[in-house]
Amino acid sequence: GEDVEQSLFLSVREGDSSVINCTYTDSSSTYLYWYKQEPGAGLQLLTYIFSNMDMKQDQRLTVLLNKKDKHLSLRIADTQTGDSAIYFCAETIYGGATNKLIFGTGTLLAVQP
Amino acid sequence: DGGITQSPKYLFRKEGQNVTLSCEQNLNHDAMYWYRQDPGQGLRLIYYSQIVNDFQKGDIAEGYSVSREKKESFPLTVTSAQKNPTAFYLCASSTQAGSDTQYFGPGTRLTVL
């Protein structure tokens, strides 16, 4: 079935690296996404990776994709208190009249000063 | 500024009342979506629309209705038939349905009294 799994909580110290993990189900997913949600706000697109890539780097963010294991990770270098938020991964599911995004349950990242 | 707006930010409803949540975008996107977010869960798709005057049910459409009379607007009505309507509602849009990145509005928190 369609299921995207993430760990619920991650705590790191300011300045350390954070790694948020995600497993997805559809091997045909073309795009995989990371979104950030701050308290009481909507989802902000952080980055995405195309399925023919293994890695994508964007400033402090590094996305790694292991297609064999259907595993996606988001690494945040030099984590800051402003990075404290919920992070969602999402995969694209194809079929029927349209494609749709399936979201994980989100990982709450707590950055300790 | 281009973007997606949702109103109101907070909404309170008495049991048995219908309420309508507004979503407007000026990004010239064809596709629009409504999601529901509950604590500890990922986003679940309520309805989506690929073009004007067309919309389809998502995974949890029961108790909700939508319209798409204009490209810019995709209002969601939460009817009295929705048994557990208290949640955070997020609207999103993309240039094409499913195959492109979705951008989110700030959300509306609905509370049933």
JSON list of C-alpha atoms in Angstrom, two decimals:
[
{"chain": "A", "resi": 1, "resn": "GLY", "atom": "CA", "xyz": [0.00, 0.00, 0.00]},
{"chain": "A", "resi": 2, "resn": "GLU", "atom": "CA", "xyz": [0.89, 3.66, 0.01]},
{"chain": "A", "resi": 3, "resn": "ASP", "atom": "CA", "xyz": [2.89, 4.37, 3.12]},
{"chain": "A", "resi": 4, "resn": "VAL", "atom": "CA", "xyz": [5.67, 6.86, 3.79]},
{"chain": "A", "resi": 5, "resn": "GLU", "atom": "CA", "xyz": [7.36, 6.38, 7.13]},
{"chain": "A", "resi": 6, "resn": "GLN", "atom": "CA", "xyz": [9.43, 8.74, 9.25]},
{"chain": "A", "resi": 7, "resn": "SER", "atom": "CA", "xyz": [10.66, 8.74, 12.80]},
{"chain": "A", "resi": 8, "resn": "LEU", "atom": "CA", "xyz": [8.58, 11.07, 14.96]},
{"chain": "A", "resi": 9, "resn": "PHE", "atom": "CA", "xyz": [11.23, 13.02, 16.81]},
{"chain": "A", "resi": 10, "resn": "LEU", "atom": "CA", "xyz": [14.85, 14.13, 16.55]},
{"chain": "A", "resi": 11, "resn": "SER", "atom": "CA", "xyz": [16.78, 16.29, 19.01]},
{"chain": "A", "resi": 12, "resn": "VAL", "atom": "CA", "xyz": [20.15, 17.87, 18.19]},
{"chain": "A", "resi": 13, "resn": "ARG", "atom": "CA", "xyz": [22.39, 20.56, 19.58]},
{"chain": "A", "resi": 14, "resn": "GLU", "atom": "CA", "xyz": [22.87, 23.84, 17.78]},
{"chain": "A", "resi": 15, "resn": "GLY", "atom": "CA", "xyz": [25.79, 23.60, 15.36]},
{"chain": "A", "resi": 16, "resn": "ASP", "atom": "CA", "xyz": [25.54, 19.83, 14.95]},
{"chain": "A", "resi": 17, "resn": "SER", "atom": "CA", "xyz": [24.28, 18.10, 11.82]},
{"chain": "A", "resi": 18, "resn": "SER", "atom": "CA", "xyz": [20.75, 16.71, 11.69]},
{"chain": "A", "resi": 19, "resn": "VAL", "atom": "CA", "xyz": [19.74, 13.71, 9.62]},
{"chain": "A", "resi": 20, "resn": "ILE", "atom": "CA", "xyz": [16.07, 13.03, 9.06]},
{"chain": "A", "resi": 21, "resn": "ASN", "atom": "CA", "xyz": [15.17, 9.71, 7.46]},
{"chain": "A", "resi": 22, "resn": "CYS", "atom": "CA", "xyz": [12.23, 8.55, 5.37]},
{"chain": "A", "resi": 23, "resn": "THR", "atom": "CA", "xyz": [11.22, 5.32, 3.68]},
{"chain": "A", "resi": 24, "resn": "TYR", "atom": "CA", "xyz": [8.75, 5.27, 0.80]},
{"chain": "A", "resi": 25, "resn": "THR", "atom": "CA", "xyz": [6.88, 2.59, -1.09]},
{"chain": "A", "resi": 26, "resn": "ASP", "atom": "CA", "xyz": [6.48, 3.43, -4.76]},
{"chain": "A", "resi": 27, "resn": "SER", "atom": "CA", "xyz": [9.60, 2.60, -6.74]},
{"chain": "A", "resi": 28, "resn": "SER", "atom": "CA", "xyz": [8.19, 4.49, -9.72]},
{"chain": "A", "resi": 29, "resn": "SER", "atom": "CA", "xyz": [8.08, 7.81, -7.87]},
{"chain": "A", "resi": 30, "resn": "THR", "atom": "CA", "xyz": [9.68, 10.44, -10.08]},
{"chain": "A", "resi": 31, "resn": "TYR", "atom": "CA", "xyz": [10.05, 13.19, -7.52]},
{"chain": "A", "resi": 32, "resn": "LEU", "atom": "CA", "xyz": [10.57, 13.00, -3.78]},
{"chain": "A", "resi": 33, "resn": "TYR", "atom": "CA", "xyz": [10.11, 16.07, -1.65]},
{"chain": "A", "resi": 34, "resn": "TRP", "atom": "CA", "xyz": [11.06, 17.55, 1.69]},
{"chain": "A", "resi": 35, "resn": "TYR", "atom": "CA", "xyz": [8.77, 20.13, 3.26]},
{"chain": "A", "resi": 36, "resn": "LYS", "atom": "CA", "xyz": [9.22, 22.14, 6.47]},
{"chain": "A", "resi": 37, "resn": "GLN", "atom": "CA", "xyz": [6.35, 23.21, 8.73]},
{"chain": "A", "resi": 38, "resn": "GLU", "atom": "CA", "xyz": [6.81, 25.74, 11.50]},
{"chain": "A", "resi": 39, "resn": "PRO", "atom": "CA", "xyz": [4.22, 25.91, 14.31]},
{"chain": "A", "resi": 40, "resn": "GLY", "atom": "CA", "xyz": [0.80, 27.01, 13.09]},
{"chain": "A", "resi": 41, "resn": "ALA", "atom": "CA", "xyz": [2.00, 27.55, 9.55]},
{"chain": "A", "resi": 42, "resn": "GLY", "atom": "CA", "xyz": [1.65, 25.93, 6.16]},
{"chain": "A", "resi": 43, "resn": "LEU", "atom": "CA", "xyz": [4.21, 23.69, 4.51]},
{"chain": "A", "resi": 44, "resn": "GLN", "atom": "CA", "xyz": [7.27, 25.29, 2.96]},
{"chain": "A", "resi": 45, "resn": "LEU", "atom": "CA", "xyz": [8.99, 23.42, 0.13]},
{"chain": "A", "resi": 46, "resn": "LEU", "atom": "CA", "xyz": [12.60, 22.88, 1.12]},
{"chain": "A", "resi": 47, "resn": "THR", "atom": "CA", "xyz": [13.95, 20.79, -1.69]},
{"chain": "A", "resi": 48, "resn": "TYR", "atom": "CA", "xyz": [13.18, 17.89, -3.96]},
{"chain": "A", "resi": 49, "resn": "ILE", "atom": "CA", "xyz": [15.16, 15.24, -5.76]},
{"chain": "A", "resi": 50, "resn": "PHE", "atom": "CA", "xyz": [14.54, 13.61, -9.08]},
{"chain": "A", "resi": 51, "resn": "SER", "atom": "CA", "xyz": [14.59, 9.82, -8.97]},
{"chain": "A", "resi": 52, "resn": "ASN", "atom": "CA", "xyz": [17.54, 9.48, -11.33]},
{"chain": "A", "resi": 53, "resn": "MET", "atom": "CA", "xyz": [19.75, 11.32, -8.84]},
{"chain": "A", "resi": 54, "resn": "ASP", "atom": "CA", "xyz": [21.52, 9.90, -5.79]},
{"chain": "A", "resi": 55, "resn": "MET", "atom": "CA", "xyz": [22.29, 13.17, -4.10]},
{"chain": "A", "resi": 56, "resn": "LYS", "atom": "CA", "xyz": [21.34, 16.81, -4.22]},
{"chain": "A", "resi": 57, "resn": "GLN", "atom": "CA", "xyz": [22.97, 19.60, -2.26]},
{"chain": "A", "resi": 58, "resn": "ASP", "atom": "CA", "xyz": [21.48, 23.02, -1.66]},
{"chain": "A", "resi": 59, "resn": "GLN", "atom": "CA", "xyz": [23.43, 25.21, 0.76]},
{"chain": "A", "resi": 60, "resn": "ARG", "atom": "CA", "xyz": [23.10, 23.56, 4.19]},
{"chain": "A", "resi": 61, "resn": "LEU", "atom": "CA", "xyz": [20.75, 20.87, 2.91]},
{"chain": "A", "resi": 62, "resn": "THR", "atom": "CA", "xyz": [21.85, 17.54, 1.44]},
{"chain": "A", "resi": 63, "resn": "VAL", "atom": "CA", "xyz": [19.33, 15.00, 0.16]},
{"chain": "A", "resi": 64, "resn": "LEU", "atom": "CA", "xyz": [20.42, 11.40, -0.31]},
{"chain": "A", "resi": 65, "resn": "LEU", "atom": "CA", "xyz": [18.33, 8.89, -2.22]},
{"chain": "A", "resi": 66, "resn": "ASN", "atom": "CA", "xyz": [18.80, 5.12, -2.07]},
{"chain": "A", "resi": 67, "resn": "LYS", "atom": "CA", "xyz": [16.39, 3.75, -4.65]},
{"chain": "A", "resi": 68, "resn": "LYS", "atom": "CA", "xyz": [17.24, 0.13, -3.92]},
{"chain": "A", "resi": 69, "resn": "ASP", "atom": "CA", "xyz": [16.16, 0.48, -0.30]},
{"chain": "A", "resi": 70, "resn": "LYS", "atom": "CA", "xyz": [13.54, 3.18, -1.04]},
{"chain": "A", "resi": 71, "resn": "HIS", "atom": "CA", "xyz": [15.21, 5.38, 1.52]},
{"chain": "A", "resi": 72, "resn": "LEU", "atom": "CA", "xyz": [15.42, 9.15, 1.48]},
{"chain": "A", "resi": 73, "resn": "SER", "atom": "CA", "xyz": [17.30, 11.33, 3.94]},
{"chain": "A", "resi": 74, "resn": "LEU", "atom": "CA", "xyz": [17.68, 15.03, 4.61]},
{"chain": "A", "resi": 75, "resn": "ARG", "atom": "CA", "xyz": [20.86, 16.28, 6.22]},
{"chain": "A", "resi": 76, "resn": "ILE", "atom": "CA", "xyz": [20.97, 19.78, 7.68]},
{"chain": "A", "resi": 77, "resn": "ALA", "atom": "CA", "xyz": [24.48, 21.01, 8.31]},
{"chain": "A", "resi": 78, "resn": "ASP", "atom": "CA", "xyz": [25.24, 23.44, 11.16]},
{"chain": "A", "resi": 79, "resn": "THR", "atom": "CA", "xyz": [21.71, 23.15, 12.54]},
{"chain": "A", "resi": 80, "resn": "GLN", "atom": "CA", "xyz": [20.30, 26.37, 13.95]},
{"chain": "A", "resi": 81, "resn": "THR", "atom": "CA", "xyz": [17.46, 27.02, 16.40]},
{"chain": "A", "resi": 82, "resn": "GLY", "atom": "CA", "xyz": [15.49, 28.41, 13.46]},
{"chain": "A", "resi": 83, "resn": "ASP", "atom": "CA", "xyz": [15.55, 24.95, 11.93]},
{"chain": "A", "resi": 84, "resn": "SER", "atom": "CA", "xyz": [13.27, 23.67, 14.70]},
{"chain": "A", "resi": 85, "resn": "ALA", "atom": "CA", "xyz": [10.13, 22.52, 12.91]},
{"chain": "A", "resi": 86, "resn": "ILE", "atom": "CA", "xyz": [8.32, 19.46, 11.58]},
{"chain": "A", "resi": 87, "resn": "TYR", "atom": "CA", "xyz": [9.84, 18.00, 8.42]},
{"chain": "A", "resi": 88, "resn": "PHE", "atom": "CA", "xyz": [7.72, 16.00, 6.00]},
{"chain": "A", "resi": 89, "resn": "CYS", "atom": "CA", "xyz": [8.91, 13.81, 3.18]},
{"chain": "A", "resi": 90, "resn": "ALA", "atom": "CA", "xyz": [6.53, 13.08, 0.32]},
{"chain": "A", "resi": 91, "resn": "GLU", "atom": "CA", "xyz": [6.51, 10.80, -2.68]},
{"chain": "A", "resi": 92, "resn": "THR", "atom": "CA", "xyz": [4.59, 11.05, -5.92]},
{"chain": "A", "resi": 93, "resn": "ILE", "atom": "CA", "xyz": [2.17, 8.19, -6.56]},
{"chain": "A", "resi": 94, "resn": "TYR", "atom": "CA", "xyz": [1.16, 7.61, -10.16]},
{"chain": "A", "resi": 95, "resn": "GLY", "atom": "CA", "xyz": [-2.07, 6.16, -11.41]},
{"chain": "A", "resi": 96, "resn": "GLY", "atom": "CA", "xyz": [-5.72, 6.83, -12.10]},
{"chain": "A", "resi": 97, "resn": "ALA", "atom": "CA", "xyz": [-6.78, 10.23, -13.35]},
{"chain": "A", "resi": 98, "resn": "THR", "atom": "CA", "xyz": [-3.85, 12.01, -11.85]},
{"chain": "A", "resi": 99, "resn": "ASN", "atom": "CA", "xyz": [-0.79, 11.72, -9.71]},
{"chain": "A", "resi": 100, "resn": "LYS", "atom": "CA", "xyz": [-0.82, 12.62, -6.06]},
{"chain": "A", "resi": 101, "resn": "LEU", "atom": "CA", "xyz": [1.57, 13.28, -3.22]},
{"chain": "A", "resi": 102, "resn": "ILE", "atom": "CA", "xyz": [1.70, 10.92, -0.26]},
{"chain": "A", "resi": 103, "resn": "PHE", "atom": "CA", "xyz": [3.12, 12.48, 2.89]},
{"chain": "A", "resi": 104, "resn": "GLY", "atom": "CA", "xyz": [4.90, 10.91, 5.80]},
{"chain": "A", "resi": 105, "resn": "THR", "atom": "CA", "xyz": [3.76, 11.59, 9.36]},
{"chain": "A", "resi": 106, "resn": "GLY", "atom": "CA", "xyz": [6.47, 14.21, 9.84]},
{"chain": "A", "resi": 107, "resn": "THR", "atom": "CA", "xyz": [9.59, 14.37, 12.03]},
{"chain": "A", "resi": 108, "resn": "LEU", "atom": "CA", "xyz": [9.72, 16.99, 14.77]},
{"chain": "A", "resi": 109, "resn": "LEU", "atom": "CA", "xyz": [13.24, 18.43, 14.89]},
{"chain": "A", "resi": 110, "resn": "ALA", "atom": "CA", "xyz": [14.12, 20.09, 18.19]},
{"chain": "A", "resi": 111, "resn": "VAL", "atom": "CA", "xyz": [17.33, 22.12, 18.22]},
{"chain": "A", "resi": 112, "resn": "GLN", "atom": "CA", "xyz": [18.83, 22.70, 21.66]},
{"chain": "A", "resi": 113, "resn": "PRO", "atom": "CA", "xyz": [20.88, 25.89, 22.15]},
{"chain": "B", "resi": 1, "resn": "ASP", "atom": "CA", "xyz": [3.64, 39.14, -4.23]},
{"chain": "B", "resi": 2, "resn": "GLY", "atom": "CA", "xyz": [2.65, 35.81, -5.73]},
{"chain": "B", "resi": 3, "resn": "GLY", "atom": "CA", "xyz": [1.35, 33.13, -3.47]},
{"chain": "B", "resi": 4, "resn": "ILE", "atom": "CA", "xyz": [-1.49, 31.26, -1.89]},
{"chain": "B", "resi": 5, "resn": "THR", "atom": "CA", "xyz": [-3.72, 32.81, 0.73]},
{"chain": "B", "resi": 6, "resn": "GLN", "atom": "CA", "xyz": [-6.16, 31.11, 3.04]},
{"chain": "B", "resi": 7, "resn": "SER", "atom": "CA", "xyz": [-8.76, 32.70, 5.23]},
{"chain": "B", "resi": 8, "resn": "PRO", "atom": "CA", "xyz": [-9.64, 32.82, 7.97]},
{"chain": "B", "resi": 9, "resn": "LYS", "atom": "CA", "xyz": [-6.60, 31.71, 9.97]},
{"chain": "B", "resi": 10, "resn": "TYR", "atom": "CA", "xyz": [-8.81, 30.48, 12.81]},
{"chain": "B", "resi": 11, "resn": "LEU", "atom": "CA", "xyz": [-12.43, 29.39, 12.51]},
{"chain": "B", "resi": 12, "resn": "PHE", "atom": "CA", "xyz": [-14.86, 28.20, 15.13]},
{"chain": "B", "resi": 13, "resn": "ARG", "atom": "CA", "xyz": [-18.00, 26.30, 14.28]},
{"chain": "B", "resi": 14, "resn": "LYS", "atom": "CA", "xyz": [-20.92, 25.05, 16.24]},
{"chain": "B", "resi": 15, "resn": "GLU", "atom": "CA", "xyz": [-22.01, 21.49, 15.67]},
{"chain": "B", "resi": 16, "resn": "GLY", "atom": "CA", "xyz": [-24.49, 21.21, 12.83]},
{"chain": "B", "resi": 17, "resn": "GLN", "atom": "CA", "xyz": [-23.23, 24.26, 10.95]},
{"chain": "B", "resi": 18, "resn": "ASN", "atom": "CA", "xyz": [-21.62, 24.32, 7.53]},
{"chain": "B", "resi": 19, "resn": "VAL", "atom": "CA", "xyz": [-18.53, 26.49, 7.14]},
{"chain": "B", "resi": 20, "resn": "THR", "atom": "CA", "xyz": [-16.54, 27.52, 4.09]},
{"chain": "B", "resi": 21, "resn": "LEU", "atom": "CA", "xyz": [-12.77, 27.91, 4.01]},
{"chain": "B", "resi": 22, "resn": "SER", "atom": "CA", "xyz": [-11.28, 30.21, 1.41]},
{"chain": "B", "resi": 23, "resn": "CYS", "atom": "CA", "xyz": [-8.23, 29.48, -0.75]},
{"chain": "B", "resi": 24, "resn": "GLU", "atom": "CA", "xyz": [-6.95, 31.91, -3.38]},
{"chain": "B", "resi": 25, "resn": "GLN", "atom": "CA", "xyz": [-3.81, 31.78, -5.53]},
{"chain": "B", "resi": 26, "resn": "ASN", "atom": "CA", "xyz": [-2.29, 34.27, -7.93]},
{"chain": "B", "resi": 27, "resn": "LEU", "atom": "CA", "xyz": [0.38, 31.93, -9.26]},
{"chain": "B", "resi": 28, "resn": "ASN", "atom": "CA", "xyz": [-1.62, 31.08, -12.40]},
{"chain": "B", "resi": 29, "resn": "HIS", "atom": "CA", "xyz": [-1.55, 27.44, -11.35]},
{"chain": "B", "resi": 30, "resn": "ASP", "atom": "CA", "xyz": [-4.00, 25.03, -12.97]},
{"chain": "B", "resi": 31, "resn": "ALA", "atom": "CA", "xyz": [-4.27, 22.52, -10.14]},
{"chain": "B", "resi": 32, "resn": "MET", "atom": "CA", "xyz": [-5.41, 23.10, -6.57]},
{"chain": "B", "resi": 33, "resn": "TYR", "atom": "CA", "xyz": [-5.71, 20.79, -3.57]},
{"chain": "B", "resi": 34, "resn": "TRP", "atom": "CA", "xyz": [-7.19, 20.59, -0.10]},
{"chain": "B", "resi": 35, "resn": "TYR", "atom": "CA", "xyz": [-5.54, 18.59, 2.68]},
{"chain": "B", "resi": 36, "resn": "ARG", "atom": "CA", "xyz": [-6.44, 17.89, 6.25]},
{"chain": "B", "resi": 37, "resn": "GLN", "atom": "CA", "xyz": [-3.77, 17.62, 8.96]},
{"chain": "B", "resi": 38, "resn": "ASP", "atom": "CA", "xyz": [-4.35, 15.99, 12.34]},
{"chain": "B", "resi": 39, "resn": "PRO", "atom": "CA", "xyz": [-1.79, 15.83, 15.16]},
{"chain": "B", "resi": 40, "resn": "GLY", "atom": "CA", "xyz": [0.78, 13.09, 14.66]},
{"chain": "B", "resi": 41, "resn": "GLN", "atom": "CA", "xyz": [-0.45, 12.31, 11.17]},
{"chain": "B", "resi": 42, "resn": "GLY", "atom": "CA", "xyz": [0.64, 13.26, 7.72]},
{"chain": "B", "resi": 43, "resn": "LEU", "atom": "CA", "xyz": [-1.50, 15.25, 5.33]},
{"chain": "B", "resi": 44, "resn": "ARG", "atom": "CA", "xyz": [-4.54, 13.55, 3.88]},
{"chain": "B", "resi": 45, "resn": "LEU", "atom": "CA", "xyz": [-6.03, 14.63, 0.56]},
{"chain": "B", "resi": 46, "resn": "ILE", "atom": "CA", "xyz": [-9.66, 15.78, 0.66]},
{"chain": "B", "resi": 47, "resn": "TYR", "atom": "CA", "xyz": [-10.33, 17.08, -2.86]},
{"chain": "B", "resi": 48, "resn": "TYR", "atom": "CA", "xyz": [-8.33, 18.28, -5.83]},
{"chain": "B", "resi": 49, "resn": "SER", "atom": "CA", "xyz": [-9.04, 20.16, -9.03]},
{"chain": "B", "resi": 50, "resn": "GLN", "atom": "CA", "xyz": [-7.02, 19.97, -12.21]},
{"chain": "B", "resi": 51, "resn": "ILE", "atom": "CA", "xyz": [-8.83, 22.70, -14.13]},
{"chain": "B", "resi": 52, "resn": "VAL", "atom": "CA", "xyz": [-11.70, 25.14, -13.72]},
{"chain": "B", "resi": 53, "resn": "ASN", "atom": "CA", "xyz": [-15.13, 23.55, -13.30]},
{"chain": "B", "resi": 54, "resn": "ASP", "atom": "CA", "xyz": [-13.61, 20.15, -12.59]},
{"chain": "B", "resi": 55, "resn": "PHE", "atom": "CA", "xyz": [-12.69, 18.46, -9.30]},
{"chain": "B", "resi": 56, "resn": "GLN", "atom": "CA", "xyz": [-12.21, 14.96, -7.93]},
{"chain": "B", "resi": 57, "resn": "LYS", "atom": "CA", "xyz": [-12.49, 13.33, -4.53]},
{"chain": "B", "resi": 58, "resn": "GLY", "atom": "CA", "xyz": [-9.36, 12.55, -2.63]},
{"chain": "B", "resi": 59, "resn": "ASP", "atom": "CA", "xyz": [-8.92, 9.97, 0.11]},
{"chain": "B", "resi": 60, "resn": "ILE", "atom": "CA", "xyz": [-11.22, 11.52, 2.72]},
{"chain": "B", "resi": 61, "resn": "ALA", "atom": "CA", "xyz": [-13.89, 13.48, 0.80]},
{"chain": "B", "resi": 62, "resn": "GLU", "atom": "CA", "xyz": [-16.90, 12.44, 2.89]},
{"chain": "B", "resi": 63, "resn": "GLY", "atom": "CA", "xyz": [-18.49, 15.41, 4.64]},
{"chain": "B", "resi": 64, "resn": "TYR", "atom": "CA", "xyz": [-16.74, 17.98, 2.44]},
{"chain": "B", "resi": 65, "resn": "SER", "atom": "CA", "xyz": [-17.61, 19.79, -0.78]},
{"chain": "B", "resi": 66, "resn": "VAL", "atom": "CA", "xyz": [-15.71, 22.09, -3.13]},
{"chain": "B", "resi": 67, "resn": "SER", "atom": "CA", "xyz": [-16.20, 24.26, -6.17]},
{"chain": "B", "resi": 68, "resn": "ARG", "atom": "CA", "xyz": [-13.83, 25.59, -8.82]},
{"chain": "B", "resi": 69, "resn": "GLU", "atom": "CA", "xyz": [-15.61, 28.39, -10.66]},
{"chain": "B", "resi": 70, "resn": "LYS", "atom": "CA", "xyz": [-12.45, 30.44, -11.12]},
{"chain": "B", "resi": 71, "resn": "LYS", "atom": "CA", "xyz": [-8.86, 29.41, -11.70]},
{"chain": "B", "resi": 72, "resn": "GLU", "atom": "CA", "xyz": [-7.71, 31.47, -8.72]},
{"chain": "B", "resi": 73, "resn": "SER", "atom": "CA", "xyz": [-10.17, 30.14, -6.16]},
{"chain": "B", "resi": 74, "resn": "PHE", "atom": "CA", "xyz": [-10.93, 26.72, -4.64]},
{"chain": "B", "resi": 75, "resn": "PRO", "atom": "CA", "xyz": [-13.19, 27.07, -1.57]},
{"chain": "B", "resi": 76, "resn": "LEU", "atom": "CA", "xyz": [-13.81, 24.11, 0.74]},
{"chain": "B", "resi": 77, "resn": "THR", "atom": "CA", "xyz": [-17.09, 23.66, 2.60]},
{"chain": "B", "resi": 78, "resn": "VAL", "atom": "CA", "xyz": [-17.05, 21.54, 5.72]},
{"chain": "B", "resi": 79, "resn": "THR", "atom": "CA", "xyz": [-20.57, 20.26, 6.09]},
{"chain": "B", "resi": 80, "resn": "SER", "atom": "CA", "xyz": [-22.45, 19.04, 9.15]},
{"chain": "B", "resi": 81, "resn": "ALA", "atom": "CA", "xyz": [-22.01, 15.52, 7.77]},
{"chain": "B", "resi": 82, "resn": "GLN", "atom": "CA", "xyz": [-18.30, 15.64, 8.64]},
{"chain": "B", "resi": 83, "resn": "LYS", "atom": "CA", "xyz": [-18.25, 13.89, 12.01]},
{"chain": "B", "resi": 84, "resn": "ASN", "atom": "CA", "xyz": [-14.85, 15.04, 13.23]},
{"chain": "B", "resi": 85, "resn": "PRO", "atom": "CA", "xyz": [-14.07, 18.34, 11.52]},
{"chain": "B", "resi": 86, "resn": "THR", "atom": "CA", "xyz": [-11.65, 19.83, 14.05]},
{"chain": "B", "resi": 87, "resn": "ALA", "atom": "CA", "xyz": [-8.31, 19.93, 12.24]},
{"chain": "B", "resi": 88, "resn": "PHE", "atom": "CA", "xyz": [-5.80, 22.10, 10.41]},
{"chain": "B", "resi": 89, "resn": "TYR", "atom": "CA", "xyz": [-6.74, 22.55, 6.74]},
{"chain": "B", "resi": 90, "resn": "LEU", "atom": "CA", "xyz": [-4.12, 23.25, 4.11]},
{"chain": "B", "resi": 91, "resn": "CYS", "atom": "CA", "xyz": [-4.64, 24.38, 0.54]},
{"chain": "B", "resi": 92, "resn": "ALA", "atom": "CA", "xyz": [-2.01, 23.85, -2.16]},
{"chain": "B", "resi": 93, "resn": "SER", "atom": "CA", "xyz": [-1.55, 24.49, -5.85]},
{"chain": "B", "resi": 94, "resn": "SER", "atom": "CA", "xyz": [0.69, 23.28, -8.66]},
{"chain": "B", "resi": 95, "resn": "THR", "atom": "CA", "xyz": [1.19, 24.19, -12.28]},
{"chain": "B", "resi": 96, "resn": "GLN", "atom": "CA", "xyz": [-0.26, 20.81, -13.33]},
{"chain": "B", "resi": 97, "resn": "ALA", "atom": "CA", "xyz": [-2.06, 18.18, -11.31]},
{"chain": "B", "resi": 98, "resn": "GLY", "atom": "CA", "xyz": [0.21, 15.66, -9.66]},
{"chain": "B", "resi": 99, "resn": "SER", "atom": "CA", "xyz": [3.26, 15.96, -11.83]},
{"chain": "B", "resi": 100, "resn": "ASP", "atom": "CA", "xyz": [4.60, 19.16, -10.41]},
{"chain": "B", "resi": 101, "resn": "THR", "atom": "CA", "xyz": [5.67, 20.59, -7.12]},
{"chain": "B", "resi": 102, "resn": "GLN", "atom": "CA", "xyz": [2.88, 21.70, -4.80]},
{"chain": "B", "resi": 103, "resn": "TYR", "atom": "CA", "xyz": [3.02, 25.01, -2.95]},
{"chain": "B", "resi": 104, "resn": "PHE", "atom": "CA", "xyz": [1.06, 25.48, 0.23]},
{"chain": "B", "resi": 105, "resn": "GLY", "atom": "CA", "xyz": [-0.95, 28.23, 1.84]},
{"chain": "B", "resi": 106, "resn": "PRO", "atom": "CA", "xyz": [-0.64, 29.15, 5.54]},
{"chain": "B", "resi": 107, "resn": "GLY", "atom": "CA", "xyz": [-3.57, 26.99, 6.64]},
{"chain": "B", "resi": 108, "resn": "THR", "atom": "CA", "xyz": [-6.86, 27.41, 8.50]},
{"chain": "B", "resi": 109, "resn": "ARG", "atom": "CA", "xyz": [-7.40, 25.91, 11.94]},
{"chain": "B", "resi": 110, "resn": "LEU", "atom": "CA", "xyz": [-11.02, 24.83, 12.34]},
{"chain": "B", "resi": 111, "resn": "THR", "atom": "CA", "xyz": [-12.38, 24.07, 15.79]},
{"chain": "B", "resi": 112, "resn": "VAL", "atom": "CA", "xyz": [-15.84, 22.70, 16.44]},
{"chain": "B", "resi": 113, "resn": "LEU", "atom": "CA", "xyz": [-17.34, 23.89, 19.71]}
]
